[in-house]
Amino acid sequence: MIKLTVLLVALLGMSLSTLAKTTYDIGFMVDNRSSDTDVLLNRLQQEITAVVGEDADIHFPVERMYVNNYQLASAKMQYQQLLASEVDIIIAFGVITNEVISKQLVHHKPTILFGAINQDYNDLDITQKTSGIKNFTYLIESESFKEDLSKLKQLTDFNNIGIVIDAGIVQFLHLKDTFDPVLRELGSDYQIIPYKSVVDIIAQLDGIDALYLAGGFFLKKEDVQLLANELINRKIPSFTINGVKQVKQGIMASHQAAGDIDQFFRRIALTVDDYVMGTPLAEMPVFIDYTSQLTINYNTAEAVGIPIKYSLLADTDFVGEFYNILSESNYNLIQVIEQVLDKNLALEAARINVDLVKQNLKSSKNNYKPNITTSLNGTYVDPDLAAISNGSNPEYSSAGNLTISQTLYSNAANANIAIQKSLLRAEQEQFNSEELDSIFSAINAYFNVLILKTNAQIQLLNLRLTKDNLKLAQQSFEIGQSGKSDTLRFQSAKAQNTQAMVEASNQLEQAYIQLNQLLNNPIDFEIDIKDVTLDQGVFENYNYNLLTELLDDPALRNPFIEFVIMKAKQNAPELKALTHNLAAAEQEIDLNGKHRFLPTIALQGQYNKTFERSGVGSSPPPGGVFLDDNYSVGLSVSIPLFSRNQFNTDLQAAILRRDQLDVNKINTEQNIDVNIRTGVLRLVNEMSNIQLSKVSEQTAKESLDLTMASYTNGAVNIVQLIDAQNNYINAQLAKANAIYNFLLNALQLERSLGYYFFLNNQADNDAFKAEFFQFLNRDKTITVEPGKS
């Protein structure tokens, strides 16, 4: 009998529930409408339908969507039309709509009002927790003009701010009463900027040093972007009450959290659901308490010259990309390499070294040029001595001579010329090596900036995730699903991630400094670089698929390595420089060995002239004459027989230098072999990473989403959530940097090869490939045609 009674009660309950289920038509009153607001309205309708679920059938008649276009008379008429219609619930939004709804003494239909009431401006008693009015409730937003303006003052220290308000509602707002006390307290002036279109706002920007969008909710995306660009051009910082969406479109900052609109829609939907389930509107809570969150557009702040204080990082969200909006030069990879080759100081010093060796060669050749000297002298001799000299030493005399000497043959000179030629060739090859190194230094610095850009972006994302997880932990703690330790753990993680964000930003700045140094720009010169991708831009002809095929198949990989090593040794300027230095050493050995006894032959001549003879003893002896002009010519031959054992010492030193160069050559060849083989292995790793990192990032993202949802429901602990977040961040870093690391390692392999494909023309590259396939097909067991790979 008891079981039967329970069954009857259950069936009765089901019947009553079925009978209670009904249909509700919801009408809307709004001040304005645009394509963007239509999207939001559709989201609100979907949220209401989803939350109410099976409790009732919800309809939104299209003909009961009223837009007053800021016309009070239209709003009053539309309200009466809704009262006379079949709608069961009225949802009202906007300032003009508020003027109608809030003035009603009796609400004949259930009405929900929002979008015109915040902490600073309202016509209602916001001290109450509920409306206390039959058939009426409203939602008070936690946003505040005062808090927004105070935050903007902290960021910019503005003096005269423009406050943007929709022109249609200016007359209905007590603007002076609202803004005078706030701006007086901040010590700043203001001017109201009413507008009907974005052009009206732009026309009123003169004389202000900051802009606050207290209105503008209905501005279209392109209008916000147009206004943001104009503000950036004028270096005017901006702030919006309308949330993160407009910050992403270029406005500098907002104090509203990213999820505010979702929370707002959820609250409206819950209000509708509670009413459907029988809760009177008069008893429903009116406050929506958001967690305020400063959000800054990193690029806009940088463009208008507002420095981001490190003290703000922990409690601030950032949007935008890590590119330098102040950049005076935006380089691609080719432009960086060209400027490094043209202006790099280290390379210029190496170029001067070549010129110095050229001068040494010229100096060695000068041994075969004539040596001409002249001398003049004037002499005064003691008169007594002059008197007894028979005219050979007159008291006063002046004379001069001209001497010329010319080397006809010198083994030492010939050897020196040959040595200097070899050393010049060696220095030129050393310069070629420096050029290749400089190119790779430019490449490395370029990719370092790209990698650090990505790292900074991902560290910023990681900080956002930690903040989101901190909110989840706080919510779980408040409802008793987790302990205080979870909240503390994420607060600690937020501090650590903030530091990681600071370090990532500074590392990026350091990378720009290093790149400027390589480019020989002023160190504080504002630059940015363009991204690179496989098979596009400078790597458009980079045959990634062919390289993948060659390295993926061991049967092709080993011949490929052998060929690259062979070409690297042919191309290597280091080996060529050592070869030329060896030639110089051999010539030095010959000079100090068997050729040291070769003679040096020189021609000499001298012309002498006496210009004056006077005083005592200036007359020739009786019967004698003075020969004032005379010359002599001679040929000299010298053979070095013994020079303090210097030849033997120099010979032994030259032999040691040759042996050392031989060792260095072998070592260099081994280094080339090692660099090529390890470079290929690194490339194989990076090729695998390109594919696997995509899968890893996707699965890590799915895992994080599931773990966050499970943590919210209390199904997993904080350790699992942190592990999922760290795994996702690491997967993102791996994916983002996979292409960069592949290209960087490929170009490092090309440096070892001594040949950069992307810097050479297609004909040379095709010839290189053809030579490889010819090399590959030398083994008849492997046949590959270039056109089929």
JSON list of N, CA and C in Angstrom, two decimals, residues 206-264:
[
{"chain": "A", "resi": 206, "resn": "ASP", "atom": "N", "xyz": [40.81, 67.51, -30.91]},
{"chain": "A", "resi": 206, "resn": "ASP", "atom": "CA", "xyz": [41.79, 68.57, -30.65]},
{"chain": "A", "resi": 206, "resn": "ASP", "atom": "C", "xyz": [41.70, 69.04, -29.21]},
{"chain": "A", "resi": 207, "resn": "GLY", "atom": "N", "xyz": [42.88, 69.22, -28.59]},
{"chain": "A", "resi": 207, "resn": "GLY", "atom": "CA", "xyz": [42.93, 69.79, -27.25]},
{"chain": "A", "resi": 207, "resn": "GLY", "atom": "C", "xyz": [42.85, 68.80, -26.11]},
{"chain": "A", "resi": 208, "resn": "ILE", "atom": "N", "xyz": [42.66, 67.51, -26.42]},
{"chain": "A", "resi": 208, "resn": "ILE", "atom": "CA", "xyz": [42.60, 66.52, -25.34]},
{"chain": "A", "resi": 208, "resn": "ILE", "atom": "C", "xyz": [43.88, 65.67, -25.36]},
{"chain": "A", "resi": 209, "resn": "ASP", "atom": "N", "xyz": [44.23, 65.11, -24.21]},
{"chain": "A", "resi": 209, "resn": "ASP", "atom": "CA", "xyz": [45.41, 64.25, -24.15]},
{"chain": "A", "resi": 209, "resn": "ASP", "atom": "C", "xyz": [45.06, 62.83, -23.72]},
{"chain": "A", "resi": 210, "resn": "ALA", "atom": "N", "xyz": [43.74, 62.51, -23.67]},
{"chain": "A", "resi": 210, "resn": "ALA", "atom": "CA", "xyz": [43.29, 61.14, -23.41]},
{"chain": "A", "resi": 210, "resn": "ALA", "atom": "C", "xyz": [41.82, 61.07, -23.83]},
{"chain": "A", "resi": 211, "resn": "LEU", "atom": "N", "xyz": [41.35, 59.86, -24.12]},
{"chain": "A", "resi": 211, "resn": "LEU", "atom": "CA", "xyz": [39.96, 59.68, -24.55]},
{"chain": "A", "resi": 211, "resn": "LEU", "atom": "C", "xyz": [39.35, 58.52, -23.78]},
{"chain": "A", "resi": 212, "resn": "TYR", "atom": "N", "xyz": [38.12, 58.73, -23.33]},
{"chain": "A", "resi": 212, "resn": "TYR", "atom": "CA", "xyz": [37.40, 57.69, -22.58]},
{"chain": "A", "resi": 212, "resn": "TYR", "atom": "C", "xyz": [36.08, 57.41, -23.29]},
{"chain": "A", "resi": 213, "resn": "LEU", "atom": "N", "xyz": [35.93, 56.16, -23.71]},
{"chain": "A", "resi": 213, "resn": "LEU", "atom": "CA", "xyz": [34.67, 55.75, -24.34]},
{"chain": "A", "resi": 213, "resn": "LEU", "atom": "C", "xyz": [33.70, 55.33, -23.25]},
{"chain": "A", "resi": 214, "resn": "ALA", "atom": "N", "xyz": [32.94, 56.32, -22.73]},
{"chain": "A", "resi": 214, "resn": "ALA", "atom": "CA", "xyz": [31.90, 56.02, -21.77]},
{"chain": "A", "resi": 214, "resn": "ALA", "atom": "C", "xyz": [30.65, 55.52, -22.48]},
{"chain": "A", "resi": 215, "resn": "GLY", "atom": "N", "xyz": [30.59, 55.78, -23.78]},
{"chain": "A", "resi": 215, "resn": "GLY", "atom": "CA", "xyz": [29.55, 55.23, -24.65]},
{"chain": "A", "resi": 215, "resn": "GLY", "atom": "C", "xyz": [30.24, 54.46, -25.76]},
{"chain": "A", "resi": 216, "resn": "GLY", "atom": "N", "xyz": [29.54, 54.30, -26.86]},
{"chain": "A", "resi": 216, "resn": "GLY", "atom": "CA", "xyz": [30.17, 53.64, -28.00]},
{"chain": "A", "resi": 216, "resn": "GLY", "atom": "C", "xyz": [29.95, 52.15, -28.07]},
{"chain": "A", "resi": 217, "resn": "PHE", "atom": "N", "xyz": [28.98, 51.64, -27.28]},
{"chain": "A", "resi": 217, "resn": "PHE", "atom": "CA", "xyz": [28.74, 50.20, -27.31]},
{"chain": "A", "resi": 217, "resn": "PHE", "atom": "C", "xyz": [28.30, 49.74, -28.70]},
{"chain": "A", "resi": 218, "resn": "PHE", "atom": "N", "xyz": [27.59, 50.60, -29.42]},
{"chain": "A", "resi": 218, "resn": "PHE", "atom": "CA", "xyz": [27.06, 50.21, -30.72]},
{"chain": "A", "resi": 218, "resn": "PHE", "atom": "C", "xyz": [27.99, 50.53, -31.89]},
{"chain": "A", "resi": 219, "resn": "LEU", "atom": "N", "xyz": [29.20, 51.04, -31.60]},
{"chain": "A", "resi": 219, "resn": "LEU", "atom": "CA", "xyz": [30.15, 51.31, -32.68]},
{"chain": "A", "resi": 219, "resn": "LEU", "atom": "C", "xyz": [30.52, 50.00, -33.39]},
{"chain": "A", "resi": 220, "resn": "LYS", "atom": "N", "xyz": [30.57, 50.05, -34.71]},
{"chain": "A", "resi": 220, "resn": "LYS", "atom": "CA", "xyz": [30.97, 48.87, -35.48]},
{"chain": "A", "resi": 220, "resn": "LYS", "atom": "C", "xyz": [32.47, 48.65, -35.35]},
{"chain": "A", "resi": 221, "resn": "LYS", "atom": "N", "xyz": [32.88, 47.43, -35.65]},
{"chain": "A", "resi": 221, "resn": "LYS", "atom": "CA", "xyz": [34.28, 47.05, -35.53]},
{"chain": "A", "resi": 221, "resn": "LYS", "atom": "C", "xyz": [35.17, 47.98, -36.35]},
{"chain": "A", "resi": 222, "resn": "GLU", "atom": "N", "xyz": [34.76, 48.23, -37.60]},
{"chain": "A", "resi": 222, "resn": "GLU", "atom": "CA", "xyz": [35.60, 49.08, -38.46]},
{"chain": "A", "resi": 222, "resn": "GLU", "atom": "C", "xyz": [35.66, 50.52, -37.96]},
{"chain": "A", "resi": 223, "resn": "ASP", "atom": "N", "xyz": [34.58, 50.98, -37.29]},
{"chain": "A", "resi": 223, "resn": "ASP", "atom": "CA", "xyz": [34.58, 52.33, -36.72]},
{"chain": "A", "resi": 223, "resn": "ASP", "atom": "C", "xyz": [35.54, 52.42, -35.53]},
{"chain": "A", "resi": 224, "resn": "VAL", "atom": "N", "xyz": [35.53, 51.38, -34.69]},
{"chain": "A", "resi": 224, "resn": "VAL", "atom": "CA", "xyz": [36.45, 51.36, -33.55]},
{"chain": "A", "resi": 224, "resn": "VAL", "atom": "C", "xyz": [37.90, 51.35, -34.04]},
{"chain": "A", "resi": 225, "resn": "GLN", "atom": "N", "xyz": [38.16, 50.55, -35.07]},
{"chain": "A", "resi": 225, "resn": "GLN", "atom": "CA", "xyz": [39.52, 50.47, -35.61]},
{"chain": "A", "resi": 225, "resn": "GLN", "atom": "C", "xyz": [39.94, 51.80, -36.23]},
{"chain": "A", "resi": 226, "resn": "LEU", "atom": "N", "xyz": [39.01, 52.47, -36.92]},
{"chain": "A", "resi": 226, "resn": "LEU", "atom": "CA", "xyz": [39.31, 53.78, -37.50]},
{"chain": "A", "resi": 226, "resn": "LEU", "atom": "C", "xyz": [39.64, 54.78, -36.41]},
{"chain": "A", "resi": 227, "resn": "LEU", "atom": "N", "xyz": [38.83, 54.79, -35.34]},
{"chain": "A", "resi": 227, "resn": "LEU", "atom": "CA", "xyz": [39.08, 55.70, -34.22]},
{"chain": "A", "resi": 227, "resn": "LEU", "atom": "C", "xyz": [40.41, 55.37, -33.54]},
{"chain": "A", "resi": 228, "resn": "ALA", "atom": "N", "xyz": [40.67, 54.08, -33.34]},
{"chain": "A", "resi": 228, "resn": "ALA", "atom": "CA", "xyz": [41.92, 53.66, -32.67]},
{"chain": "A", "resi": 228, "resn": "ALA", "atom": "C", "xyz": [43.13, 54.11, -33.48]},
{"chain": "A", "resi": 229, "resn": "ASN", "atom": "N", "xyz": [43.08, 53.95, -34.80]},
{"chain": "A", "resi": 229, "resn": "ASN", "atom": "CA", "xyz": [44.20, 54.37, -35.65]},
{"chain": "A", "resi": 229, "resn": "ASN", "atom": "C", "xyz": [44.42, 55.87, -35.58]},
{"chain": "A", "resi": 230, "resn": "GLU", "atom": "N", "xyz": [43.33, 56.64, -35.55]},
{"chain": "A", "resi": 230, "resn": "GLU", "atom": "CA", "xyz": [43.46, 58.09, -35.46]},
{"chain": "A", "resi": 230, "resn": "GLU", "atom": "C", "xyz": [44.07, 58.50, -34.12]},
{"chain": "A", "resi": 231, "resn": "LEU", "atom": "N", "xyz": [43.65, 57.82, -33.06]},
{"chain": "A", "resi": 231, "resn": "LEU", "atom": "CA", "xyz": [44.20, 58.11, -31.74]},
{"chain": "A", "resi": 231, "resn": "LEU", "atom": "C", "xyz": [45.69, 57.76, -31.67]},
{"chain": "A", "resi": 232, "resn": "ILE", "atom": "N", "xyz": [46.06, 56.65, -32.29]},
{"chain": "A", "resi": 232, "resn": "ILE", "atom": "CA", "xyz": [47.47, 56.25, -32.33]},
{"chain": "A", "resi": 232, "resn": "ILE", "atom": "C", "xyz": [48.29, 57.28, -33.09]},
{"chain": "A", "resi": 233, "resn": "ASN", "atom": "N", "xyz": [47.76, 57.73, -34.23]},
{"chain": "A", "resi": 233, "resn": "ASN", "atom": "CA", "xyz": [48.48, 58.74, -35.02]},
{"chain": "A", "resi": 233, "resn": "ASN", "atom": "C", "xyz": [48.69, 60.03, -34.23]},
{"chain": "A", "resi": 234, "resn": "ARG", "atom": "N", "xyz": [47.73, 60.35, -33.38]},
{"chain": "A", "resi": 234, "resn": "ARG", "atom": "CA", "xyz": [47.83, 61.58, -32.57]},
{"chain": "A", "resi": 234, "resn": "ARG", "atom": "C", "xyz": [48.49, 61.34, -31.21]},
{"chain": "A", "resi": 235, "resn": "LYS", "atom": "N", "xyz": [48.90, 60.09, -30.96]},
{"chain": "A", "resi": 235, "resn": "LYS", "atom": "CA", "xyz": [49.54, 59.73, -29.68]},
{"chain": "A", "resi": 235, "resn": "LYS", "atom": "C", "xyz": [48.61, 60.01, -28.50]},
{"chain": "A", "resi": 236, "resn": "ILE", "atom": "N", "xyz": [47.33, 59.72, -28.66]},
{"chain": "A", "resi": 236, "resn": "ILE", "atom": "CA", "xyz": [46.35, 59.93, -27.59]},
{"chain": "A", "resi": 236, "resn": "ILE", "atom": "C", "xyz": [45.97, 58.59, -26.98]},
{"chain": "A", "resi": 237, "resn": "PRO", "atom": "N", "xyz": [46.27, 58.35, -25.70]},
{"chain": "A", "resi": 237, "resn": "PRO", "atom": "CA", "xyz": [45.85, 57.10, -25.06]},
{"chain": "A", "resi": 237, "resn": "PRO", "atom": "C", "xyz": [44.34, 57.04, -24.90]},
{"chain": "A", "resi": 238, "resn": "SER", "atom": "N", "xyz": [43.80, 55.83, -24.89]},
{"chain": "A", "resi": 238, "resn": "SER", "atom": "CA", "xyz": [42.35, 55.67, -24.85]},
{"chain": "A", "resi": 238, "resn": "SER", "atom": "C", "xyz": [41.96, 54.58, -23.87]},
{"chain": "A", "resi": 239, "resn": "PHE", "atom": "N", "xyz": [40.70, 54.67, -23.42]},
{"chain": "A", "resi": 239, "resn": "PHE", "atom": "CA", "xyz": [40.16, 53.72, -22.45]},
{"chain": "A", "resi": 239, "resn": "PHE", "atom": "C", "xyz": [38.69, 53.50, -22.80]},
{"chain": "A", "resi": 240, "resn": "THR", "atom": "N", "xyz": [38.19, 52.29, -22.62]},
{"chain": "A", "resi": 240, "resn": "THR", "atom": "CA", "xyz": [36.80, 52.02, -22.97]},
{"chain": "A", "resi": 240, "resn": "THR", "atom": "C", "xyz": [36.08, 51.31, -21.84]},
{"chain": "A", "resi": 241, "resn": "ILE", "atom": "N", "xyz": [34.81, 51.65, -21.69]},
{"chain": "A", "resi": 241, "resn": "ILE", "atom": "CA", "xyz": [33.97, 50.96, -20.72]},
{"chain": "A", "resi": 241, "resn": "ILE", "atom": "C", "xyz": [33.35, 49.71, -21.32]},
{"chain": "A", "resi": 242, "resn": "ASN", "atom": "N", "xyz": [33.54, 49.53, -22.62]},
{"chain": "A", "resi": 242, "resn": "ASN", "atom": "CA", "xyz": [32.83, 48.48, -23.36]},
{"chain": "A", "resi": 242, "resn": "ASN", "atom": "C", "xyz": [33.55, 47.14, -23.43]},
{"chain": "A", "resi": 243, "resn": "GLY", "atom": "N", "xyz": [34.64, 47.00, -22.69]},
{"chain": "A", "resi": 243, "resn": "GLY", "atom": "CA", "xyz": [35.24, 45.69, -22.54]},
{"chain": "A", "resi": 243, "resn": "GLY", "atom": "C", "xyz": [36.37, 45.37, -23.50]},
{"chain": "A", "resi": 244, "resn": "VAL", "atom": "N", "xyz": [36.80, 44.11, -23.41]},
{"chain": "A", "resi": 244, "resn": "VAL", "atom": "CA", "xyz": [38.02, 43.65, -24.08]},
{"chain": "A", "resi": 244, "resn": "VAL", "atom": "C", "xyz": [37.89, 43.67, -25.60]},
{"chain": "A", "resi": 245, "resn": "LYS", "atom": "N", "xyz": [36.68, 43.48, -26.10]},
{"chain": "A", "resi": 245, "resn": "LYS", "atom": "CA", "xyz": [36.50, 43.42, -27.56]},
{"chain": "A", "resi": 245, "resn": "LYS", "atom": "C", "xyz": [37.05, 44.67, -28.24]},
{"chain": "A", "resi": 246, "resn": "GLN", "atom": "N", "xyz": [36.74, 45.85, -27.69]},
{"chain": "A", "resi": 246, "resn": "GLN", "atom": "CA", "xyz": [37.23, 47.09, -28.31]},
{"chain": "A", "resi": 246, "resn": "GLN", "atom": "C", "xyz": [38.73, 47.27, -28.08]},
{"chain": "A", "resi": 247, "resn": "VAL", "atom": "N", "xyz": [39.27, 46.70, -27.00]},
{"chain": "A", "resi": 247, "resn": "VAL", "atom": "CA", "xyz": [40.72, 46.74, -26.80]},
{"chain": "A", "resi": 247, "resn": "VAL", "atom": "C", "xyz": [41.42, 45.92, -27.87]},
{"chain": "A", "resi": 248, "resn": "LYS", "atom": "N", "xyz": [40.86, 44.78, -28.21]},
{"chain": "A", "resi": 248, "resn": "LYS", "atom": "CA", "xyz": [41.43, 43.97, -29.28]},
{"chain": "A", "resi": 248, "resn": "LYS", "atom": "C", "xyz": [41.35, 44.68, -30.63]},
{"chain": "A", "resi": 249, "resn": "GLN", "atom": "N", "xyz": [40.39, 45.61, -30.76]},
{"chain": "A", "resi": 249, "resn": "GLN", "atom": "CA", "xyz": [40.24, 46.34, -32.02]},
{"chain": "A", "resi": 249, "resn": "GLN", "atom": "C", "xyz": [41.12, 47.59, -32.06]},
{"chain": "A", "resi": 250, "resn": "GLY", "atom": "N", "xyz": [41.88, 47.86, -30.98]},
{"chain": "A", "resi": 250, "resn": "GLY", "atom": "CA", "xyz": [42.87, 48.94, -31.04]},
{"chain": "A", "resi": 250, "resn": "GLY", "atom": "C", "xyz": [42.79, 49.97, -29.94]},
{"chain": "A", "resi": 251, "resn": "ILE", "atom": "N", "xyz": [41.69, 50.00, -29.16]},
{"chain": "A", "resi": 251, "resn": "ILE", "atom": "CA", "xyz": [41.63, 50.90, -28.01]},
{"chain": "A", "resi": 251, "resn": "ILE", "atom": "C", "xyz": [42.67, 50.45, -26.99]},
{"chain": "A", "resi": 252, "resn": "MET", "atom": "N", "xyz": [43.28, 51.38, -26.27]},
{"chain": "A", "resi": 252, "resn": "MET", "atom": "CA", "xyz": [44.45, 51.04, -25.46]},
{"chain": "A", "resi": 252, "resn": "MET", "atom": "C", "xyz": [44.12, 50.15, -24.28]},
{"chain": "A", "resi": 253, "resn": "ALA", "atom": "N", "xyz": [43.01, 50.43, -23.55]},
{"chain": "A", "resi": 253, "resn": "ALA", "atom": "CA", "xyz": [42.80, 49.68, -22.32]},
{"chain": "A", "resi": 253, "resn": "ALA", "atom": "C", "xyz": [41.33, 49.66, -21.93]},
{"chain": "A", "resi": 254, "resn": "SER", "atom": "N", "xyz": [41.00, 48.72, -21.05]},
{"chain": "A", "resi": 254, "resn": "SER", "atom": "CA", "xyz": [39.67, 48.62, -20.45]},
{"chain": "A", "resi": 254, "resn": "SER", "atom": "C", "xyz": [39.85, 48.01, -19.07]},
{"chain": "A", "resi": 255, "resn": "HIS", "atom": "N", "xyz": [38.88, 48.30, -18.18]},
{"chain": "A", "resi": 255, "resn": "HIS", "atom": "CA", "xyz": [38.94, 47.74, -16.83]},
{"chain": "A", "resi": 255, "resn": "HIS", "atom": "C", "xyz": [37.91, 46.62, -16.67]},
{"chain": "A", "resi": 256, "resn": "GLN", "atom": "N", "xyz": [37.33, 46.15, -17.78]},
{"chain": "A", "resi": 256, "resn": "GLN", "atom": "CA", "xyz": [36.34, 45.09, -17.72]},
{"chain": "A", "resi": 256, "resn": "GLN", "atom": "C", "xyz": [37.00, 43.77, -18.08]},
{"chain": "A", "resi": 257, "resn": "ALA", "atom": "N", "xyz": [36.60, 42.71, -17.39]},
{"chain": "A", "resi": 257, "resn": "ALA", "atom": "CA", "xyz": [37.18, 41.40, -17.64]},
{"chain": "A", "resi": 257, "resn": "ALA", "atom": "C", "xyz": [36.68, 40.82, -18.95]},
{"chain": "A", "resi": 258, "resn": "ALA", "atom": "N", "xyz": [37.47, 39.88, -19.50]},
{"chain": "A", "resi": 258, "resn": "ALA", "atom": "CA", "xyz": [37.15, 39.33, -20.82]},
{"chain": "A", "resi": 258, "resn": "ALA", "atom": "C", "xyz": [35.83, 38.59, -20.84]},
{"chain": "A", "resi": 259, "resn": "GLY", "atom": "N", "xyz": [35.45, 37.96, -19.74]},
{"chain": "A", "resi": 259, "resn": "GLY", "atom": "CA", "xyz": [34.22, 37.15, -19.73]},
{"chain": "A", "resi": 259, "resn": "GLY", "atom": "C", "xyz": [33.00, 37.88, -19.23]},
{"chain": "A", "resi": 260, "resn": "ASP", "atom": "N", "xyz": [33.05, 39.22, -19.12]},
{"chain": "A", "resi": 260, "resn": "ASP", "atom": "CA", "xyz": [31.93, 39.96, -18.56]},
{"chain": "A", "resi": 260, "resn": "ASP", "atom": "C", "xyz": [30.64, 39.75, -19.34]},
{"chain": "A", "resi": 261, "resn": "ILE", "atom": "N", "xyz": [30.71, 39.82, -20.65]},
{"chain": "A", "resi": 261, "resn": "ILE", "atom": "CA", "xyz": [29.49, 39.72, -21.46]},
{"chain": "A", "resi": 261, "resn": "ILE", "atom": "C", "xyz": [28.85, 38.35, -21.30]},
{"chain": "A", "resi": 262, "resn": "ASP", "atom": "N", "xyz": [29.68, 37.30, -21.19]},
{"chain": "A", "resi": 262, "resn": "ASP", "atom": "CA", "xyz": [29.14, 35.96, -20.98]},
{"chain": "A", "resi": 262, "resn": "ASP", "atom": "C", "xyz": [28.46, 35.86, -19.62]},
{"chain": "A", "resi": 263, "resn": "GLN", "atom": "N", "xyz": [29.11, 36.41, -18.61]},
{"chain": "A", "resi": 263, "resn": "GLN", "atom": "CA", "xyz": [28.51, 36.40, -17.28]},
{"chain": "A", "resi": 263, "resn": "GLN", "atom": "C", "xyz": [27.21, 37.18, -17.26]},
{"chain": "A", "resi": 264, "resn": "PHE", "atom": "N", "xyz": [27.19, 38.27, -18.00]},
{"chain": "A", "resi": 264, "resn": "PHE", "atom": "CA", "xyz": [25.99, 39.11, -18.06]},
{"chain": "A", "resi": 264, "resn": "PHE", "atom": "C", "xyz": [24.84, 38.35, -18.72]}
]
